[in-house]
mmCIF file with all atom_site columns, C-alpha atoms in Angstrom:
data_model
loop_
_atom_site.group_PDB
_atom_site.id
_atom_site.type_symbol
_atom_site.label_atom_id
_atom_site.label_alt_id
_atom_site.label_comp_id
_atom_site.label_asym_id
_atom_site.label_entity_id
_atom_site.label_seq_id
_atom_site.pdbx_PDB_ins_code
_atom_site.Cartn_x
_atom_site.Cartn_y
_atom_site.Cartn_z
_atom_site.occupancy
_atom_site.B_iso_or_equiv
_atom_site.pdbx_formal_charge
_atom_site.auth_seq_id
_atom_site.auth_comp_id
_atom_site.auth_asym_id
_atom_site.auth_atom_id
_atom_site.pdbx_PDB_model_num
ATOM 1   C CA . MET B 1 1   ? -152.222 -88.589 -141.257 1.00 37.00 ? 7   MET B CA 1
ATOM 2   C CA . ALA B 1 2   ? -155.204 -90.800 -142.783 1.00 44.00 ? 8   ALA B CA 1
ATOM 3   C CA . PRO B 1 3   ? -158.689 -88.774 -143.501 1.00 44.00 ? 9   PRO B CA 1
ATOM 4   C CA . GLU B 1 4   ? -160.458 -91.575 -141.528 1.00 43.00 ? 10  GLU B CA 1
ATOM 5   C CA . LYS B 1 5   ? -158.400 -90.691 -138.392 1.00 43.00 ? 11  LYS B CA 1
ATOM 6   C CA . ASN B 1 6   ? -159.510 -86.867 -138.634 1.00 45.00 ? 12  ASN B CA 1
ATOM 7   C CA . PHE B 1 7   ? -163.212 -87.710 -138.654 1.00 47.00 ? 13  PHE B CA 1
ATOM 8   C CA . GLU B 1 8   ? -164.771 -90.590 -136.650 1.00 47.00 ? 14  GLU B CA 1
ATOM 9   C CA . GLU B 1 9   ? -167.774 -91.223 -138.710 1.00 55.00 ? 15  GLU B CA 1
ATOM 10  C CA . LYS B 1 10  ? -167.934 -94.454 -140.299 1.00 71.00 ? 16  LYS B CA 1
ATOM 11  C CA . MET B 1 11  ? -168.205 -94.794 -144.342 1.00 73.00 ? 17  MET B CA 1
ATOM 12  C CA . ASP B 1 12  ? -171.561 -95.288 -145.446 1.00 81.00 ? 18  ASP B CA 1
ATOM 13  C CA . THR B 1 13  ? -170.727 -95.196 -149.135 1.00 88.00 ? 19  THR B CA 1
ATOM 14  C CA . ILE B 1 14  ? -167.478 -95.973 -150.888 1.00 88.00 ? 20  ILE B CA 1
ATOM 15  C CA . ILE B 1 15  ? -166.947 -95.635 -154.896 1.00 90.00 ? 21  ILE B CA 1
ATOM 16  C CA . GLY B 1 16  ? -163.569 -97.512 -155.094 1.00 90.00 ? 22  GLY B CA 1
ATOM 17  C CA . GLN B 1 17  ? -160.636 -97.130 -157.056 1.00 92.00 ? 23  GLN B CA 1
ATOM 18  C CA . GLY B 1 18  ? -161.083 -98.117 -160.758 1.00 92.00 ? 24  GLY B CA 1
ATOM 19  C CA . ALA B 1 19  ? -164.945 -97.550 -160.615 1.00 91.00 ? 25  ALA B CA 1
ATOM 20  C CA . GLU B 1 20  ? -166.517 -94.752 -162.987 1.00 93.00 ? 26  GLU B CA 1
ATOM 21  C CA . VAL B 1 21  ? -169.706 -93.579 -162.289 1.00 93.00 ? 27  VAL B CA 1
ATOM 22  C CA . THR B 1 22  ? -172.082 -90.708 -163.700 1.00 95.00 ? 28  THR B CA 1
ATOM 23  C CA . GLY B 1 23  ? -175.344 -89.598 -162.356 1.00 94.00 ? 29  GLY B CA 1
ATOM 24  C CA . ASN B 1 24  ? -176.374 -88.128 -158.894 1.00 95.00 ? 30  ASN B CA 1
ATOM 25  C CA . ILE B 1 25  ? -175.515 -89.345 -155.441 1.00 94.00 ? 31  ILE B CA 1
ATOM 26  C CA . SER B 1 26  ? -177.279 -88.620 -152.224 1.00 93.00 ? 32  SER B CA 1
ATOM 27  C CA . VAL B 1 27  ? -175.599 -89.874 -148.941 1.00 92.00 ? 33  VAL B CA 1
ATOM 28  C CA . LEU B 1 28  ? -177.145 -89.654 -145.358 1.00 91.00 ? 34  LEU B CA 1
ATOM 29  C CA . GLY B 1 29  ? -174.090 -90.266 -143.893 1.00 91.00 ? 35  GLY B CA 1
ATOM 30  C CA . SER B 1 30  ? -170.608 -90.022 -145.029 1.00 94.00 ? 36  SER B CA 1
ATOM 31  C CA . ALA B 1 31  ? -168.875 -91.103 -148.503 1.00 94.00 ? 37  ALA B CA 1
ATOM 32  C CA . ARG B 1 32  ? -165.537 -91.854 -149.849 1.00 95.00 ? 38  ARG B CA 1
ATOM 33  C CA . ILE B 1 33  ? -164.641 -91.512 -153.430 1.00 96.00 ? 39  ILE B CA 1
ATOM 34  C CA . ASP B 1 34  ? -161.220 -93.174 -154.981 1.00 95.00 ? 40  ASP B CA 1
ATOM 35  C CA . GLY B 1 35  ? -162.831 -93.881 -158.302 1.00 95.00 ? 41  GLY B CA 1
ATOM 36  C CA . LYS B 1 36  ? -164.175 -91.284 -160.841 1.00 97.00 ? 42  LYS B CA 1
ATOM 37  C CA . PHE B 1 37  ? -167.618 -89.676 -160.277 1.00 96.00 ? 43  PHE B CA 1
ATOM 38  C CA . LYS B 1 38  ? -169.424 -87.017 -162.497 1.00 97.00 ? 44  LYS B CA 1
ATOM 39  C CA . GLY B 1 39  ? -172.624 -85.601 -161.474 1.00 96.00 ? 45  GLY B CA 1
ATOM 40  C CA . ASN B 1 40  ? -174.200 -84.122 -158.320 1.00 96.00 ? 46  ASN B CA 1
ATOM 41  C CA . VAL B 1 41  ? -172.922 -85.105 -154.898 1.00 95.00 ? 47  VAL B CA 1
ATOM 42  C CA . ARG B 1 42  ? -174.819 -84.599 -151.782 1.00 96.00 ? 48  ARG B CA 1
ATOM 43  C CA . VAL B 1 43  ? -173.352 -85.870 -148.555 1.00 95.00 ? 49  VAL B CA 1
ATOM 44  C CA . GLN B 1 44  ? -174.892 -85.173 -145.270 1.00 94.00 ? 50  GLN B CA 1
ATOM 45  C CA . GLY B 1 45  ? -171.689 -86.210 -143.209 1.00 94.00 ? 51  GLY B CA 1
ATOM 46  C CA . THR B 1 46  ? -167.958 -85.921 -144.533 1.00 95.00 ? 52  THR B CA 1
ATOM 47  C CA . LEU B 1 47  ? -166.943 -86.428 -148.279 1.00 96.00 ? 53  LEU B CA 1
ATOM 48  C CA . ILE B 1 48  ? -163.418 -88.120 -148.633 1.00 96.00 ? 54  ILE B CA 1
ATOM 49  C CA . VAL B 1 49  ? -161.725 -87.910 -151.975 1.00 97.00 ? 55  VAL B CA 1
ATOM 50  C CA . GLY B 1 50  ? -158.919 -90.428 -152.105 1.00 96.00 ? 56  GLY B CA 1
ATOM 51  C CA . LYS B 1 51  ? -155.557 -89.326 -153.641 1.00 96.00 ? 57  LYS B CA 1
ATOM 52  C CA . ALA B 1 52  ? -156.932 -90.983 -156.844 1.00 96.00 ? 58  ALA B CA 1
ATOM 53  C CA . GLY B 1 53  ? -160.558 -89.909 -156.592 1.00 97.00 ? 59  GLY B CA 1
ATOM 54  C CA . ILE B 1 54  ? -161.897 -87.665 -159.000 1.00 97.00 ? 60  ILE B CA 1
ATOM 55  C CA . ILE B 1 55  ? -165.057 -85.863 -158.797 1.00 97.00 ? 61  ILE B CA 1
ATOM 56  C CA . GLU B 1 56  ? -166.763 -83.389 -161.582 1.00 97.00 ? 62  GLU B CA 1
ATOM 57  C CA . GLY B 1 57  ? -169.824 -81.790 -160.735 1.00 95.00 ? 63  GLY B CA 1
ATOM 58  C CA . ASP B 1 58  ? -172.070 -78.520 -160.763 1.00 93.00 ? 64  ASP B CA 1
ATOM 59  C CA . ASP B 1 59  ? -173.374 -79.237 -157.145 1.00 95.00 ? 65  ASP B CA 1
ATOM 60  C CA . ILE B 1 60  ? -171.233 -81.005 -154.813 1.00 97.00 ? 66  ILE B CA 1
ATOM 61  C CA . SER B 1 61  ? -172.130 -80.785 -151.216 1.00 97.00 ? 67  SER B CA 1
ATOM 62  C CA . ALA B 1 62  ? -171.125 -82.055 -147.826 1.00 97.00 ? 68  ALA B CA 1
ATOM 63  C CA . LYS B 1 63  ? -171.119 -81.271 -144.010 1.00 96.00 ? 69  LYS B CA 1
ATOM 64  C CA . SER B 1 64  ? -167.381 -81.526 -144.102 1.00 96.00 ? 70  SER B CA 1
ATOM 65  C CA . ALA B 1 65  ? -164.837 -82.769 -146.478 1.00 97.00 ? 71  ALA B CA 1
ATOM 66  C CA . VAL B 1 66  ? -161.300 -84.279 -146.972 1.00 97.00 ? 72  VAL B CA 1
ATOM 67  C CA . ILE B 1 67  ? -159.975 -83.930 -150.352 1.00 98.00 ? 73  ILE B CA 1
ATOM 68  C CA . GLY B 1 68  ? -156.831 -85.655 -151.423 1.00 97.00 ? 74  GLY B CA 1
ATOM 69  C CA . GLY B 1 69  ? -157.544 -85.950 -155.097 1.00 97.00 ? 75  GLY B CA 1
ATOM 70  C CA . THR B 1 70  ? -159.383 -83.825 -157.748 1.00 98.00 ? 76  THR B CA 1
ATOM 71  C CA . VAL B 1 71  ? -162.581 -81.961 -157.532 1.00 98.00 ? 77  VAL B CA 1
ATOM 72  C CA . ARG B 1 72  ? -163.967 -79.796 -160.428 1.00 98.00 ? 78  ARG B CA 1
ATOM 73  C CA . GLY B 1 73  ? -167.289 -77.797 -160.012 1.00 97.00 ? 79  GLY B CA 1
ATOM 74  C CA . LYS B 1 74  ? -168.737 -76.179 -157.442 1.00 97.00 ? 80  LYS B CA 1
ATOM 75  C CA . LEU B 1 75  ? -168.359 -77.419 -153.737 1.00 97.00 ? 81  LEU B CA 1
ATOM 76  C CA . HIS B 1 76  ? -170.156 -76.458 -150.936 1.00 97.00 ? 82  HIS B CA 1
ATOM 77  C CA . VAL B 1 77  ? -169.065 -77.536 -147.365 1.00 96.00 ? 83  VAL B CA 1
ATOM 78  C CA . GLU B 1 78  ? -171.126 -76.539 -144.440 1.00 95.00 ? 84  GLU B CA 1
ATOM 79  C CA . GLU B 1 79  ? -168.379 -76.738 -141.830 1.00 95.00 ? 85  GLU B CA 1
ATOM 80  C CA . LYS B 1 80  ? -164.518 -77.841 -142.402 1.00 96.00 ? 86  LYS B CA 1
ATOM 81  C CA . VAL B 1 81  ? -162.756 -78.510 -145.819 1.00 97.00 ? 87  VAL B CA 1
ATOM 82  C CA . LEU B 1 82  ? -159.537 -79.707 -145.662 1.00 97.00 ? 88  LEU B CA 1
ATOM 83  C CA . PHE B 1 83  ? -157.290 -79.927 -148.915 1.00 98.00 ? 89  PHE B CA 1
ATOM 84  C CA . GLU B 1 84  ? -154.297 -82.600 -148.601 1.00 97.00 ? 90  GLU B CA 1
ATOM 85  C CA . SER B 1 85  ? -150.940 -81.992 -150.243 1.00 97.00 ? 91  SER B CA 1
ATOM 86  C CA . THR B 1 86  ? -151.950 -84.094 -153.332 1.00 97.00 ? 92  THR B CA 1
ATOM 87  C CA . ALA B 1 87  ? -155.170 -82.213 -153.817 1.00 98.00 ? 93  ALA B CA 1
ATOM 88  C CA . ARG B 1 88  ? -156.274 -80.436 -156.905 1.00 98.00 ? 94  ARG B CA 1
ATOM 89  C CA . PHE B 1 89  ? -159.393 -78.016 -156.831 1.00 98.00 ? 95  PHE B CA 1
ATOM 90  C CA . THR B 1 90  ? -160.808 -76.084 -160.042 1.00 97.00 ? 96  THR B CA 1
ATOM 91  C CA . GLY B 1 91  ? -164.020 -74.214 -159.575 1.00 97.00 ? 97  GLY B CA 1
ATOM 92  C CA . GLU B 1 92  ? -165.896 -72.487 -156.859 1.00 97.00 ? 98  GLU B CA 1
ATOM 93  C CA . LEU B 1 93  ? -165.767 -73.331 -153.479 1.00 97.00 ? 99  LEU B CA 1
ATOM 94  C CA . THR B 1 94  ? -167.722 -72.039 -150.549 1.00 96.00 ? 100 THR B CA 1
ATOM 95  C CA . CYS B 1 95  ? -167.251 -73.075 -146.792 1.00 96.00 ? 101 CYS B CA 1
ATOM 96  C CA . LYS B 1 96  ? -166.989 -71.816 -143.011 1.00 96.00 ? 102 LYS B CA 1
ATOM 97  C CA . THR B 1 97  ? -163.457 -73.207 -142.270 1.00 95.00 ? 103 THR B CA 1
ATOM 98  C CA . LEU B 1 98  ? -160.732 -73.849 -144.951 1.00 96.00 ? 104 LEU B CA 1
ATOM 99  C CA . VAL B 1 99  ? -157.348 -75.917 -144.580 1.00 96.00 ? 105 VAL B CA 1
ATOM 100 C CA . VAL B 1 100 ? -154.934 -75.938 -147.260 1.00 95.00 ? 106 VAL B CA 1
ATOM 101 C CA . GLU B 1 101 ? -151.705 -78.166 -147.057 1.00 96.00 ? 107 GLU B CA 1
ATOM 102 C CA . GLU B 1 102 ? -148.545 -77.192 -148.895 1.00 96.00 ? 108 GLU B CA 1
ATOM 103 C CA . GLY B 1 103 ? -148.467 -78.629 -152.611 1.00 96.00 ? 109 GLY B CA 1
ATOM 104 C CA . VAL B 1 104 ? -152.445 -78.519 -153.426 1.00 97.00 ? 110 VAL B CA 1
ATOM 105 C CA . ILE B 1 105 ? -153.371 -76.794 -156.725 1.00 97.00 ? 111 ILE B CA 1
ATOM 106 C CA . PHE B 1 106 ? -156.373 -74.419 -156.253 1.00 96.00 ? 112 PHE B CA 1
ATOM 107 C CA . GLU B 1 107 ? -157.441 -72.675 -159.216 1.00 97.00 ? 113 GLU B CA 1
ATOM 108 C CA . GLY B 1 108 ? -160.951 -70.924 -158.566 1.00 95.00 ? 114 GLY B CA 1
ATOM 109 C CA . THR B 1 109 ? -162.733 -68.840 -156.057 1.00 95.00 ? 115 THR B CA 1
ATOM 110 C CA . CYS B 1 110 ? -163.295 -69.420 -152.242 1.00 95.00 ? 116 CYS B CA 1
ATOM 111 C CA . SER B 1 111 ? -165.939 -67.681 -150.339 1.00 95.00 ? 117 SER B CA 1
ATOM 112 C CA . MET B 1 112 ? -165.748 -68.361 -146.584 1.00 92.00 ? 118 MET B CA 1
ATOM 113 C CA . GLN B 1 113 ? -169.084 -67.478 -144.659 1.00 79.00 ? 119 GLN B CA 1
ATOM 114 C CA . LYS B 1 114 ? -170.490 -68.050 -141.291 1.00 70.00 ? 120 LYS B CA 1
ATOM 115 C CA . THR B 1 115 ? -173.595 -69.206 -141.657 1.00 59.00 ? 121 THR B CA 1
ATOM 116 C CA . PRO B 1 116 ? -174.441 -71.208 -144.892 1.00 51.00 ? 122 PRO B CA 1
ATOM 117 C CA . PRO B 1 117 ? -176.562 -69.484 -147.789 1.00 54.00 ? 123 PRO B CA 1
ATOM 118 C CA . LYS B 1 118 ? -180.325 -69.869 -147.979 1.00 56.00 ? 124 LYS B CA 1
ATOM 119 C CA . GLU B 1 119 ? -181.137 -72.280 -150.988 1.00 55.00 ? 125 GLU B CA 1
ATOM 120 C CA . ALA B 1 120 ? -183.457 -70.671 -153.504 1.00 46.00 ? 126 ALA B CA 1
ATOM 121 C CA . LYS B 1 121 ? -186.753 -72.643 -153.928 1.00 45.00 ? 127 LYS B CA 1
#
């Protein structure tokens, strides 16, 4: 099933396959990454990483996420994260609900919390 069918939100930001971006990004809605992104990512809606997508960052956060590609770093998802069978994850994950399909490569830690941690100021 395509990630878009799981979430009815429209994509506000798309980084297409073949694109390479370095920096920080903050998205009010949802975002899809099919290219390479290196840096911090903050998505207030759904973050979708396509099968060809790669994200590397120390601060990757979203309300919900569907991961089909590669994510390396610290990933914080307020609600549900779905790792599709093609996903590769290396790092630290915090989330409320975790779904992992067969075939996922997960190297790291996972902390599941009922409420998100309060950010230090």
